[in-house]
Short mmCIF file of C-alpha atoms and ligand atoms in Angstrom, two decimals:
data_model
loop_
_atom_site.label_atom_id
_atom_site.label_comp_id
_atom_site.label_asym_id
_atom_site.label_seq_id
_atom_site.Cartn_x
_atom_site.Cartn_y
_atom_site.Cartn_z
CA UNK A 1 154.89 1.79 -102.35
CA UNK A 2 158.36 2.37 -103.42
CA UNK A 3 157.84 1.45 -107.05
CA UNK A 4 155.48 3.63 -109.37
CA UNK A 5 153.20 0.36 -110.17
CA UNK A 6 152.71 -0.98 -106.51
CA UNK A 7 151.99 2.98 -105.44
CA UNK A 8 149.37 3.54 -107.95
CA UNK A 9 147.82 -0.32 -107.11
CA UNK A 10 147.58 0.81 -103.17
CA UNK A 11 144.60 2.90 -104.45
CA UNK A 12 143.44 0.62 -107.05
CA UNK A 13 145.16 2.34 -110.15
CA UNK A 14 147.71 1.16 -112.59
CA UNK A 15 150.40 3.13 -113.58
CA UNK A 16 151.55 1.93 -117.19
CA UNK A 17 153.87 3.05 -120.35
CA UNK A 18 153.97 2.78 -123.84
CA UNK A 19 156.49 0.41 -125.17
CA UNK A 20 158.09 -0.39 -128.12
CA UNK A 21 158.06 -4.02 -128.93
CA UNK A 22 161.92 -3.95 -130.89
CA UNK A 23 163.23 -2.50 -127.45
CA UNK A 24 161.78 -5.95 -125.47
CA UNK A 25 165.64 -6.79 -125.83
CA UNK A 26 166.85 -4.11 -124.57
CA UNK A 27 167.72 -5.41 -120.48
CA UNK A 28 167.61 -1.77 -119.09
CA UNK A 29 164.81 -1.25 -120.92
CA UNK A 30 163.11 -4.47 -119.65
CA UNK A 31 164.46 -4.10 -116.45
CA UNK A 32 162.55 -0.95 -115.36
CA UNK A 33 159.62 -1.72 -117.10
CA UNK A 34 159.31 -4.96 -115.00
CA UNK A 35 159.96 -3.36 -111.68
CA UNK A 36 157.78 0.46 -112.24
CA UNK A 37 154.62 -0.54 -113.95
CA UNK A 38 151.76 -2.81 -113.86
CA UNK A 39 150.21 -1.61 -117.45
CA UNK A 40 151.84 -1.30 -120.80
CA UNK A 41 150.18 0.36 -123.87
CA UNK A 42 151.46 -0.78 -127.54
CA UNK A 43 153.43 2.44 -129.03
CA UNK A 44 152.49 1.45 -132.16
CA UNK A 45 152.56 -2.48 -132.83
CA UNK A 46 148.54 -2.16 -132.34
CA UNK A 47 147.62 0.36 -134.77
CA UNK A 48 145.61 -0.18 -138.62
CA UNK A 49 149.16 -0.06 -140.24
CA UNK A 50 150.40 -2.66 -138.51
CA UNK A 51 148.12 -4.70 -137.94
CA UNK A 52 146.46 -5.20 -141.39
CA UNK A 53 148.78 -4.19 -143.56
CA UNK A 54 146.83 -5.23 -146.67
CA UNK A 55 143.55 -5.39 -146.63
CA UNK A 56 142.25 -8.57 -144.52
CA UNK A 57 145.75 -10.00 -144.14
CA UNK A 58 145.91 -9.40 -139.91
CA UNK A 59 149.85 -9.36 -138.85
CA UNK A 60 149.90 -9.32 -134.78
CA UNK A 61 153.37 -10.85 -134.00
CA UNK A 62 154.92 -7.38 -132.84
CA UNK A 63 151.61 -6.78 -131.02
CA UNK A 64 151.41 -10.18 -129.44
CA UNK A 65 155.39 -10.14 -128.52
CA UNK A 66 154.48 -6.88 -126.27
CA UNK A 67 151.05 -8.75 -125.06
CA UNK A 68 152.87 -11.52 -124.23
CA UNK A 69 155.39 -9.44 -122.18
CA UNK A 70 152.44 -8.12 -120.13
CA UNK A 71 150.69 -10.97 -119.36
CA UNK A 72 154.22 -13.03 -118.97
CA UNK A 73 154.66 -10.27 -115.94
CA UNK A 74 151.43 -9.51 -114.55
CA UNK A 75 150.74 -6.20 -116.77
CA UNK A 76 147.23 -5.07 -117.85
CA UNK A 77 147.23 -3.76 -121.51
CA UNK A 78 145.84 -1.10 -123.16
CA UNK A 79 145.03 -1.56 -126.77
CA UNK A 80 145.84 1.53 -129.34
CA UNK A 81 144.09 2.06 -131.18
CA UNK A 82 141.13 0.78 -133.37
CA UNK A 83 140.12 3.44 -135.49
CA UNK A 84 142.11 6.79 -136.42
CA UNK A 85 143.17 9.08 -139.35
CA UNK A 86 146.67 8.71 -139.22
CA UNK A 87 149.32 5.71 -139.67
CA UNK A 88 146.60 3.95 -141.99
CA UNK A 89 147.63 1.56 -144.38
CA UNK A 90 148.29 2.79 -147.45
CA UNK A 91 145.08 0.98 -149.36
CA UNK A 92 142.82 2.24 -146.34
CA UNK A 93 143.85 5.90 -147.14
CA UNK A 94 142.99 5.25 -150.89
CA UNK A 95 139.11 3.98 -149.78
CA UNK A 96 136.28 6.23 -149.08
CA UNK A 97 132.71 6.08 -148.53
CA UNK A 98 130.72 2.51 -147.68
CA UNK A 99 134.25 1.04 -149.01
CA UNK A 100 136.01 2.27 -146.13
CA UNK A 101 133.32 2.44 -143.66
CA UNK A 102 133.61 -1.51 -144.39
CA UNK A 103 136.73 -1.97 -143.85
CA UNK A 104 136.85 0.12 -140.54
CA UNK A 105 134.46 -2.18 -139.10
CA UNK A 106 136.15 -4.91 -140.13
CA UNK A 107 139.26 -3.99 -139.39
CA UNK A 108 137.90 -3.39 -135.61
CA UNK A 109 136.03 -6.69 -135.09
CA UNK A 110 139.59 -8.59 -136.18
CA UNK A 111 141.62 -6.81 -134.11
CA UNK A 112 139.26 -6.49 -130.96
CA UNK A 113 138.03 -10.21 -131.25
CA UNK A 114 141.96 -11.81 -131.84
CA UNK A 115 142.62 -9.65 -128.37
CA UNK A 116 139.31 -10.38 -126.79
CA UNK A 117 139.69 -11.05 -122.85
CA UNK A 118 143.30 -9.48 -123.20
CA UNK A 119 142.96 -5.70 -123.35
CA UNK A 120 141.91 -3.98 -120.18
CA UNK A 121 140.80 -0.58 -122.43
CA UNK A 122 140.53 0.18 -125.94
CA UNK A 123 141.42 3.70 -127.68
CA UNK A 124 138.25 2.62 -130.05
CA UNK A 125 138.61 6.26 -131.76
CA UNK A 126 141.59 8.16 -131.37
CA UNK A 127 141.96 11.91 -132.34
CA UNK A 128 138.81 12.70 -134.04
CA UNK A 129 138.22 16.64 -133.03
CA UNK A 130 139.60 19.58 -134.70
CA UNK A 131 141.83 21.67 -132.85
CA UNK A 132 140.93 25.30 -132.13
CA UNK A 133 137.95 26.94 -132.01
CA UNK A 134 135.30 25.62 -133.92
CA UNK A 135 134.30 22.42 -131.65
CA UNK A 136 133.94 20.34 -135.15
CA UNK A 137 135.19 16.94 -135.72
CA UNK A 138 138.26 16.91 -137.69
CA UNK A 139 138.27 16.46 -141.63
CA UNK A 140 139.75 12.87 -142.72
CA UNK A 141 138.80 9.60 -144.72
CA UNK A 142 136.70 8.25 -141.68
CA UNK A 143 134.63 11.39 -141.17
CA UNK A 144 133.54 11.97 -144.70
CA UNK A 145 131.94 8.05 -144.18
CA UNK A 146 129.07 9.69 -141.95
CA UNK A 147 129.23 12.09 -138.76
CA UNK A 148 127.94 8.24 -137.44
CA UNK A 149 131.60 6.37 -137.41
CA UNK A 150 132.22 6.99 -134.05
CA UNK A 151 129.37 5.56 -132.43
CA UNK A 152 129.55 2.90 -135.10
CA UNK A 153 133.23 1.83 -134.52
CA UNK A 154 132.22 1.51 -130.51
CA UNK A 155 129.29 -0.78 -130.89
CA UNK A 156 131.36 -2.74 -133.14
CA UNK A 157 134.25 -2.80 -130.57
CA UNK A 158 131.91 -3.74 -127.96
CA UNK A 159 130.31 -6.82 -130.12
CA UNK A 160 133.54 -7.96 -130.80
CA UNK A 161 135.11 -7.50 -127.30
CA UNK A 162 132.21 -7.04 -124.72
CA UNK A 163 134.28 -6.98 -121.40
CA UNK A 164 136.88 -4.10 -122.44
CA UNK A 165 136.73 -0.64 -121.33
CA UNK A 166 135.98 1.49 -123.93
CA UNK A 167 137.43 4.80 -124.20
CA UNK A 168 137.70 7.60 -126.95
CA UNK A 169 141.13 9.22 -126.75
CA UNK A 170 142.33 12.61 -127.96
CA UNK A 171 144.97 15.49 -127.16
CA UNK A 172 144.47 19.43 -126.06
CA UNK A 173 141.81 18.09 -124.61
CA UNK A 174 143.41 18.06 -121.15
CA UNK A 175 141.31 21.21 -119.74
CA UNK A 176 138.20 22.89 -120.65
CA UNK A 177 138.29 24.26 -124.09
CA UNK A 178 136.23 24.70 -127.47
CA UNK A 179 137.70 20.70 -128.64
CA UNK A 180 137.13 19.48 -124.68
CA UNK A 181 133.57 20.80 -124.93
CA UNK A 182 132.92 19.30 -128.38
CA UNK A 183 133.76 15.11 -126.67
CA UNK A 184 131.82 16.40 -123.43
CA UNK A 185 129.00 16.66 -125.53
CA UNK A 186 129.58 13.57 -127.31
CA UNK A 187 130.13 11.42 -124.44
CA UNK A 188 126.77 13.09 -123.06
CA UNK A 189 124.92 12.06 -126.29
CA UNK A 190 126.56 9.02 -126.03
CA UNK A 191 125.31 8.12 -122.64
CA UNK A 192 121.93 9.47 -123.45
CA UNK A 193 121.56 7.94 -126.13
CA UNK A 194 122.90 4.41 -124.84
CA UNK A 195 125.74 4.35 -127.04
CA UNK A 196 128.84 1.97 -125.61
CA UNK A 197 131.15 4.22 -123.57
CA UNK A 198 132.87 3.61 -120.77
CA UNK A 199 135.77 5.97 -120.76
CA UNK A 200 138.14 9.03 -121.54
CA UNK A 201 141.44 8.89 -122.53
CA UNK A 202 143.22 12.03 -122.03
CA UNK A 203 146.74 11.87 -123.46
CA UNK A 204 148.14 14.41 -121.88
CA UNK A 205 151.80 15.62 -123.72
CA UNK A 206 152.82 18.80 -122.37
CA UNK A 207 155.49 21.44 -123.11
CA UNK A 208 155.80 25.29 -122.64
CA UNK A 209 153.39 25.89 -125.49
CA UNK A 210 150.79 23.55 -124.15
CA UNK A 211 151.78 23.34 -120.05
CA UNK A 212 149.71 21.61 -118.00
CA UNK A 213 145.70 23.65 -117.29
CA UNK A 214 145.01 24.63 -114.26
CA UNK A 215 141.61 23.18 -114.22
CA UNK A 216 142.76 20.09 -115.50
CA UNK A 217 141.32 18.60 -112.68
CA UNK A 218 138.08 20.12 -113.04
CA UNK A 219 138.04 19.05 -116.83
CA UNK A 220 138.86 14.68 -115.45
CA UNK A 221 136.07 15.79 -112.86
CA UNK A 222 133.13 16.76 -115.40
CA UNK A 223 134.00 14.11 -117.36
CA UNK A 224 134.08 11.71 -114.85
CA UNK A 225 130.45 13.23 -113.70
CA UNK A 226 129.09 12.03 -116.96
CA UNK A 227 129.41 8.63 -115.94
CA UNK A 228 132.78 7.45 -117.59
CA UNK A 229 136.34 6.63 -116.67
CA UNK A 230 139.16 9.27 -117.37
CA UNK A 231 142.59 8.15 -117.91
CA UNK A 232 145.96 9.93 -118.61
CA UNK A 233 146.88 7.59 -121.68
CA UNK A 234 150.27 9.50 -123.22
CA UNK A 235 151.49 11.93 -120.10
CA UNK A 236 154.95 13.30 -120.97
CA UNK A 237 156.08 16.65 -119.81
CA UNK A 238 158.43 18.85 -121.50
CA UNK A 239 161.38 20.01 -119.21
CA UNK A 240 163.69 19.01 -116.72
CA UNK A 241 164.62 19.25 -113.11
CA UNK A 242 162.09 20.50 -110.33
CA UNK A 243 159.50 22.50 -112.68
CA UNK A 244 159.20 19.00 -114.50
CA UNK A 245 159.17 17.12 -111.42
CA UNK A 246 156.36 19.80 -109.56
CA UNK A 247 154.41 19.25 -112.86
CA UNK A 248 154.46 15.48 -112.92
CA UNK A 249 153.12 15.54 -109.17
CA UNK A 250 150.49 17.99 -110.29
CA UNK A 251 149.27 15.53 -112.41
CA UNK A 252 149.35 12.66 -110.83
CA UNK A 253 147.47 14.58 -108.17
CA UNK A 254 145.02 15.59 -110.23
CA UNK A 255 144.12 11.96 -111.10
CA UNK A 256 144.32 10.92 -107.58
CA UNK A 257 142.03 13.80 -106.63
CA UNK A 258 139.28 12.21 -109.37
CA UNK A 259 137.98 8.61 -108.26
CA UNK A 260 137.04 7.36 -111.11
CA UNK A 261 140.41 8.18 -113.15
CA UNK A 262 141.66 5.10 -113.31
CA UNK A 263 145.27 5.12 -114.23
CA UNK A 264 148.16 7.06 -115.85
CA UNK A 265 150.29 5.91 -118.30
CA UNK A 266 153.39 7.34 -119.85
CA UNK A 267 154.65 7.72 -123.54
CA UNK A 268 157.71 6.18 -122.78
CA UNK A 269 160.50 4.69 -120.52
CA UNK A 270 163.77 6.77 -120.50
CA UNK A 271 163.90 10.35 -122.53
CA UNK A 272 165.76 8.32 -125.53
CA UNK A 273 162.30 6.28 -125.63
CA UNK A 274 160.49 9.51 -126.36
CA UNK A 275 158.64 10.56 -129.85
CA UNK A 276 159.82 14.10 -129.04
CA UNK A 277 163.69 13.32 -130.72
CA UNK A 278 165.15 16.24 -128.62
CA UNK A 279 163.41 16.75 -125.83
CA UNK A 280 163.47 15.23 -122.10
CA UNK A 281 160.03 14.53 -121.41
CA UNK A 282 159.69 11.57 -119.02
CA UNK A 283 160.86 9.88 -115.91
CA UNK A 284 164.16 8.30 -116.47
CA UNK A 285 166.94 9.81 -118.36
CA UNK A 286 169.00 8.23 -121.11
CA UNK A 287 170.60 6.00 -119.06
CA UNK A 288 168.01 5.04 -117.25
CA UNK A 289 168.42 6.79 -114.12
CA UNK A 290 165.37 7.77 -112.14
CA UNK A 291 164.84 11.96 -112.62
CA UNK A 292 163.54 14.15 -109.93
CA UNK A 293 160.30 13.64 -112.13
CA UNK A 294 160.26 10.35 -110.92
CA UNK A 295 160.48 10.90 -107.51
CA UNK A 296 157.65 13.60 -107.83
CA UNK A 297 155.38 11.15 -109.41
CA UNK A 298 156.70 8.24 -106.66
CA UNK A 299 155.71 10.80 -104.07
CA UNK A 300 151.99 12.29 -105.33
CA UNK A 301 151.14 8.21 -106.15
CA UNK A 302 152.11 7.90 -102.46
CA UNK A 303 149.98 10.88 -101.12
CA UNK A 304 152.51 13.38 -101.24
O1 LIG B 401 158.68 1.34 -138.33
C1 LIG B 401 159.15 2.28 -139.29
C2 LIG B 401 160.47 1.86 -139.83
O2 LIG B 401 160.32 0.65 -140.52
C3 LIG B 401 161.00 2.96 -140.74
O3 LIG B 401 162.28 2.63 -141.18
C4 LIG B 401 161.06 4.28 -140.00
C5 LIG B 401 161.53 5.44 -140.89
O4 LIG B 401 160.82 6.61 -140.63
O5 LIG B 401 159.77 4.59 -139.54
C6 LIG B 401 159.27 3.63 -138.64
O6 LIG B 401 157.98 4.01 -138.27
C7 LIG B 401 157.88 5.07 -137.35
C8 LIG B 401 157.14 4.57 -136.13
O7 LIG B 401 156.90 5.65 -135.24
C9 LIG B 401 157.91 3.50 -135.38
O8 LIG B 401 159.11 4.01 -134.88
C10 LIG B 401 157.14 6.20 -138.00
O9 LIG B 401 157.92 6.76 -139.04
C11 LIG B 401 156.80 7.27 -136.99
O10 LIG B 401 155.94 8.22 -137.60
C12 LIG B 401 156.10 6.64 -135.82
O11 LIG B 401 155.84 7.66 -134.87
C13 LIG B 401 154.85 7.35 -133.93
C14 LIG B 401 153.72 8.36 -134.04
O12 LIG B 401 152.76 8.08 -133.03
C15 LIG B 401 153.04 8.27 -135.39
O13 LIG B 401 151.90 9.07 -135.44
C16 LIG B 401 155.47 7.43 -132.54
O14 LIG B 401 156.42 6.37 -132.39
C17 LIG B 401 154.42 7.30 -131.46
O15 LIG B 401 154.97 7.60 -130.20
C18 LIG B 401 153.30 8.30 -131.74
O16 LIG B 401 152.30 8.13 -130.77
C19 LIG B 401 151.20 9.01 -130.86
C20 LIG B 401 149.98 8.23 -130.43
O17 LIG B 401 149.84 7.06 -131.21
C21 LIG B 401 148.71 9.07 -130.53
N1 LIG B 401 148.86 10.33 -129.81
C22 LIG B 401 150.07 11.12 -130.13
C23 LIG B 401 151.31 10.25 -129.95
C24 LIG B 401 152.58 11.07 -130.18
O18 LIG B 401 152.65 11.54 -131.48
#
């Protein structure tokens, strides 16, 4: 393929990026969207903040302008996300207990039955591991409702939107570590215990601190075992030049290597796109110029 869409389609995968629904008017912007990729992920148009910003008053016109965009152009979408600690509304933060465990699982049947038959996969539960050592779930408002929310928020996800993939989603969870063994084993329960789960976002943002594992592979590869998708849902790579570009192709590799990872998506279009203000993370520079990241990714979607 000589797009990074049509390449990752030749072996069944999409290859998406977040976007930013103010930046739909943007013609570079839009322009290589259109041509590189066949999936697009909400940035943050989708999330509890801005999508209920007071409590059961549901605001989707940013979301639907990027959903829209998608399905205008043949894109798959990937909803994010359903249920997290951070960028809450402000009254959500304030509730606790069977108060907020309400509204969480209200909150989720709105949004996931308004985009029901659009969304490809969900981020049902973003983030909800403690990093470091200890394996535990992380403190916030929607643990101290029950060690249960998880599984609760997916079978109310899959009620409300039964033919979506749904995936749990976190970071530093990209090779095998105390956090990735913590959602190993609560995928496994999951799957035991007949819980709905169908896959594993892993999202993937790497810099010098946190560079890409060498058994990243591996870690896709025992979670795929388990019976789930995995799919690289935020991949950005601190750097530039060839060490970016030989890490992009390591990870597209990786997920090529896996057969049931099911598609990669980036955090972003050109570096001036990025969440990172300074850095130079992705595939296309400011001016939208293809970087020898791209190419690297062009050529490991491509078998190289
Ligand atoms: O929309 C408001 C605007 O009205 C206001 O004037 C401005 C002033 O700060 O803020 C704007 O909101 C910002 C929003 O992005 C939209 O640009 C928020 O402050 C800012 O915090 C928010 O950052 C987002 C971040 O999630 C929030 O946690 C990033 O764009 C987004 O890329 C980032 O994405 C997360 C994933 O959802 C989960 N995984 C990690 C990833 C990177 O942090």
């Amino acid at each position: 393929g000589t797009t990074l869409g049509a390449s990752a389609a030749e072996s069944g995968r999409y290859f998406g990026t977040a976007v930013a629904a103010n930046k739909l008017s943007d013609s570079t912007y839009v322009g290589i969207l259109n041509r590189e990729f066949n999936s697009v992920t909400p940035e943050n148009e989708m999330k509890w903040d801005a999508t209920e910003p007071s409590q059961n008053n549901f605001t989707f016109g940013n979301a639907d302008r990027i959903v829209n965009h998608a399905r205008a152009n043949g894109m798959r979408v990937r909803g994010h996300a359903l249920a997290w600690h951070s960028q809450q509304p402000g009254w959500a933060q304030s509730l606790s207990g069977s108060a907020l465990r309400s509204a969480m699982v209200n909150h989720i049947t709105r949004v996931a039955t308004y985009y029901r038959g659009k969304i490809h996969s969900w981020d049902v539960v973003n983030e909800a591991f403690a990093d470091g050592g200890s394996g535990a779930r992380r403190d916030s408002n929607l643990q101290r409702t029950g060690n249960d929310w998880i599984e609760v928020a997916f079978r109310t996800a899959r009620a409300a939107d039964p033919d979506a993939k749904l995936c749990y989603n976190d970071y530093n969870t990209d090779g095998q570590n105390a956090k990735s063994n913590a959602v190993y084993a609560m995928v496994q329960d999951f799957k035991a215990r007949g819980v709905p789960i169908d896959c594993v976002g892993f999202q993937s943002h790497f810099n010098p601190q946190s560079p890409v594992p060498s058994d990243y592979q591996a870690n896709l590869q025992r979670f795929a075992n388990l019976g789930v998708e995995v799919q690289i849902t935020e991949l950005d790579i601190e750097g530039s030049g060839q060490a970016q570009a030989d890490n992009y192709g390591r990870v597209i590799r990786a997920c090529l290597a896996v057969a049931r990872c099911t598609g990669i998506t980036v955090w972003g279009i050109r570096d001036s796109d990025s969440w990172r203000a300074s850095g130079t993370p992705l595939l296309f520079d400011g001016s939208g110029n293809k970087k020898p990241a791209y190419t690297s990714t062009l050529n490991a979607l491509n078998g190289g």
